[in-house]
C-alpha positions in Angstrom: -14.0 -10.9 -17.8 -14.0 -14.7 -18.4 -17.8 -14.7 -18.5 -18.2 -11.3 -20.2 -15.1 -10.6 -22.4 -17.1 -7.9 -24.2 -16.4 -5.6 -21.2 -12.8 -5.3 -22.5 -14.2 -3.1 -25.4 -15.1 -0.5 -22.8 -11.5 0.0 -21.7 -10.8 3.0 -23.8 -10.6 6.8 -23.3 -13.7 9.0 -23.1 -12.7 11.9 -25.4 -16.0 13.7 -24.6 -14.5 14.2 -21.1 -12.1 16.8 -22.6 -14.8 19.0 -24.0 -17.0 18.7 -20.8 -14.0 19.8 -18.7 -13.3 22.7 -21.0 -16.9 23.9 -20.8 -16.9 23.6 -17.0 -13.8 25.7 -16.8 -15.4 28.3 -19.1 -18.6 28.2 -17.0 -16.6 29.0 -13.8 -14.7 31.8 -15.5 -18.0 33.3 -16.6 -19.3 33.0 -13.0 -16.1 34.6 -11.6 -16.8 37.6 -13.8 -20.5 37.8 -13.0 -20.1 37.7 -9.2 -17.4 40.4 -9.0 -19.9 43.3 -8.4 -22.6 41.4 -6.5 -23.5 42.0 -2.8 -21.7 39.6 -0.5 -24.9 37.8 0.3 -25.4 36.9 -3.3 -21.8 35.9 -3.7 -22.3 33.4 -0.9 -25.6 32.3 -2.3 -24.3 31.6 -5.8 -21.1 30.0 -4.4 -23.3 27.3 -2.7 -26.1 27.0 -5.3 -23.9 26.9 -8.4 -20.2 27.2 -7.7 -20.2 24.3 -5.2 -21.8 21.9 -7.8 -19.4 22.8 -10.5 -16.4 22.6 -8.1 -17.4 19.2 -6.8 -18.2 17.9 -10.2 -14.7 19.1 -11.3 -13.0 17.1 -8.6 -14.7 14.1 -10.0 -13.6 15.0 -13.5 -10.1 15.2 -12.0 -10.8 11.7 -10.6 -11.6 10.5 -14.1 -8.4 12.2 -15.5 -6.3 10.5 -12.8 -7.3 7.2 -14.3 -6.1 8.5 -17.7 -9.7 8.5 -19.0 -9.3 11.8 -21.0 -6.4 10.8 -23.3 -5.7 7.1 -22.5 -2.9 5.3 -20.9 -0.6 5.8 -23.8 -0.6 9.6 -23.2 -0.3 9.6 -19.5 1.4 13.0 -19.3 -1.3 14.6 -21.4 -3.7 13.5 -18.6 -1.5 15.0 -15.9 -1.3 18.4 -17.7 -5.0 18.3 -18.4 -5.6 17.6 -14.7 -3.7 20.7 -13.8 -5.9 22.7 -16.2 -9.1 21.2 -14.8 -7.8 22.1 -11.3 -7.6 25.9 -12.0 -11.2 26.9 -11.1 -11.0 25.0 -7.8 -8.5 27.6 -6.4 -6.3 25.2 -4.5 -3.7 22.8 -6.1 -5.1 19.3 -5.9 -4.9 17.3 -9.1 -1.4 15.8 -9.1 -1.4 14.9 -5.4 -4.8 13.4 -5.7 -3.6 11.1 -8.5 -0.7 9.8 -6.4 -2.8 9.0 -3.4 -5.8 7.7 -5.3 -3.8 5.0 -7.1 -2.8 3.8 -3.6 -6.5 3.7 -2.7 -7.2 1.3 -5.6 -4.1 -0.9 -5.1 -4.4 -1.1 -1.3 -8.0 -0.5 -0.5 -8.2 0.0 3.3 -4.5 -0.5 3.7 -3.4 0.8 7.1 -1.0 3.7 6.7 -1.3 3.6 2.9 -4.9 4.4 2.0 -5.5 7.9 3.1 -9.2 7.6 2.4 -9.4 5.9 5.8 -10.1 8.4 8.7 -7.4 8.8 11.3 -7.9 7.4 14.8 -8.5 10.9 16.1 -11.4 11.3 13.7 -13.0 8.0 14.7 -12.5 8.8 18.4 -13.7 12.4 18.5 -16.4 12.6 15.9 -18.6 10.0 17.6 -21.8 11.9 18.5 -24.5 13.1 16.2 -23.4 16.8 16.5 -19.8 16.0 16.0 -20.4 13.8 13.0 -22.4 16.7 11.5 -19.4 18.9 12.0 -17.1 16.2 10.5 -19.2 16.3 7.4 -19.0 20.1 7.2 -15.2 19.9 7.6 -14.6 17.0 5.2 -12.5 19.0 2.7 -10.1 20.0 5.5 -9.7 16.4 6.7 -9.1 15.2 3.1 -6.4 17.8 2.7 -4.6 17.2 6.0 -5.0 13.4 6.4 -2.4 12.4 3.8 0.2 14.5 5.7 -0.6 12.6 8.9 -1.1 9.1 7.5 1.2 8.8 4.5 3.3 11.9 3.7 5.2 11.6 0.4 8.1 13.6 -1.0 6.9 16.5 -3.2 7.4 15.9 -6.9 8.1 18.3 -9.8 4.6 18.0 -11.1 3.1 18.9 -7.7 5.3 22.1 -7.7 4.1 22.9 -11.3 0.5 22.3 -10.1 1.1 24.7 -7.2 2.7 27.4 -9.3 0.0 27.2 -12.1 -2.7 27.5 -9.4 -1.1 30.5 -7.7 -0.6 32.2 -11.0 -4.3 31.6 -11.9 -5.5 32.8 -8.5 -3.5 36.0 -8.7 -4.7 36.7 -12.2 -8.4 36.3 -11.1 -7.8 38.6 -8.2 -6.1 41.2 -10.4 -8.8 41.1 -13.0 -12.0 40.8 -10.9 -11.2 41.3 -7.3 -11.7 39.6 -4.0 -15.3 38.5 -4.5 -14.4 36.3 -7.4 -11.6 34.7 -5.3 -14.0 34.2 -2.4 -16.6 32.7 -4.8 -14.0 30.2 -6.1 -12.7 29.1 -2.8 -16.0 29.1 -1.0 -17.6 27.0 -3.8 -14.8 24.4 -3.4 -15.1 24.2 0.4 -18.9 24.2 0.5 -19.2 21.7 -2.4 -16.9 19.2 -0.7 -18.5 19.7 2.8 -22.2 19.8 3.7 -23.6 19.3 0.2 -25.8 16.6 -1.4 -23.1 15.5 -3.7 -20.7 14.9 -0.8 -22.8 11.9 0.2 -20.6 9.9 -2.2 -17.7 10.3 0.2 -19.5 8.2 2.8 -21.6 6.1 0.5 -18.6 4.6 -1.2 -16.9 2.7 1.6 -18.5 3.1 5.0 -19.9 -0.1 6.2 -23.6 0.5 6.9 -23.9 -3.3 6.6 -21.1 -5.5 8.0 -19.2 -7.4 5.4 -20.0 -4.9 2.6 -17.2 -2.3 2.3 -18.0 -0.9 -1.1 -21.4 0.4 -2.3 -22.8 1.7 -5.5 -25.4 4.6 -5.9 -27.7 4.6 -8.9 -29.5 7.9 -8.4 -29.7 11.0 -10.6 -26.7 12.8 -9.2 -24.5 10.5 -11.3 -25.3 12.9 -14.1 -23.2 15.6 -12.3 -20.5 13.3 -11.0 -19.3 11.3 -14.0 -21.0 8.2 -12.7 -18.8 7.9 -9.6 -21.8 6.3 -7.9 -21.2 3.1 -9.9 -18.5 2.4 -7.3 -18.4 -1.4 -7.2 -18.1 -1.3 -11.0 -15.4 1.4 -10.8 -13.2 -0.6 -8.4 -13.7 -3.7 -10.5 -12.7 -1.9 -13.6 -10.8 1.4 -12.8 -9.6 1.7 -16.4 -13.1 2.0 -17.7 -14.3 5.7 -17.9 -17.4 6.7 -15.8 -19.4 7.1 -19.0 -19.3 3.4 -19.6 -19.8 2.1 -16.1 -23.6 1.7 -16.5 -22.9 -0.6 -19.4 -20.7 -2.7 -17.1 -23.6 -3.0 -14.7 -25.9 -3.9 -17.6 -23.6 -6.5 -19.1 -22.7 -8.2 -15.8 -26.0 -7.6 -14.0 -25.8 -10.8 -12.1 -22.7 -9.6 -10.3 -24.2 -6.2 -9.3 -27.9 -6.2 -9.1 -28.1 -8.1 -5.8 -25.4 -6.1 -3.9 -26.5 -3.5 -1.3 -26.9 -0.1 -3.1 -28.1 3.5 -2.5 -30.6 5.6 -4.3 -30.1 8.9 -2.3 -26.8 10.5 -1.2 -28.8 12.9 1.0 -30.2 9.9 2.9 -26.7 8.6 3.3 -25.6 11.8 5.0 -28.7 11.8 7.2 -28.3 8.1 8.2 -24.6 8.7 8.9 -25.3 11.5 11.4 -28.4 9.9 13.0 -27.3 6.2 13.2 -25.4 5.9 16.5 -23.7 2.6 15.2 -22.0 4.4 12.3 -19.0 6.7 12.7 -15.7 7.5 10.9 -14.5 4.2 12.4 -17.0 2.3 10.2 -14.4 1.4 7.6 -12.5 -1.8 6.7 -8.8 -1.5 7.7 -6.2 -4.0 6.6 -2.7 -4.8 7.7 -0.8 -5.1 4.4 1.6 -8.0 3.9 4.3 -8.3 1.3 5.9 -5.6 -0.8 4.0 -2.3 -1.1 4.7 -0.2 -4.2 3.3 3.3 -4.0 2.8 5.9 -6.8 
């Protein structure tokens, strides 16, 4: 910032995010209606081909909202309510809890017992062969859901209860209106989209040390168009209050800080390399023993 103070001008809400999220919710509602009378094979097909992409993209919209990118820091609660709305087509309550743990990830990156993005010792010990690492990728959504309860359980908050009740009400309404196939499409899309899916390469690409000494990597490929530029990950950790839309400008303005860092151009290759490279496993993360006072969300 001392060298490029113009970056401060990018620290403002992205109001277009609001309309994009609304359109994504409407797209999924339309899909719920269209799949209700299809054969099961086509429900599964469309859940993976379309629903999974929308669902994973929506989790990254919720990531943006968790940083108050929709309405700004001055309207933090508006962002929380909007996150609950964006959560609806995913089928499982996620938004409020994600926000709490994700702020810890930014404050205490790699912090042992705090950053739940770090795999557990069991994951590192068991998923060590190529086949097991493949299974670990398939099961990623389950580990991301269970890991916080094992590493850093937190008391349930009022907003998390509201998130849960809103989600259950929505799910019951979808089942009542359009039946079990719409519910299956919704849940299968979320699980498949966060598991063995090209977009899921970002989970591994962001912080797994393919090169020793480099714990955060950026990806500059085309899938950023579907993921609110989450691939610009070094830039995001440097400036978490800048919306994803503006992160390419950060890279352009401060190119001397980013252009020479190790980077990816394919999340699919990241997944392939993770499975096939015997030197990489869930253990391939930087873990820190935190000192001093720890203040969690």
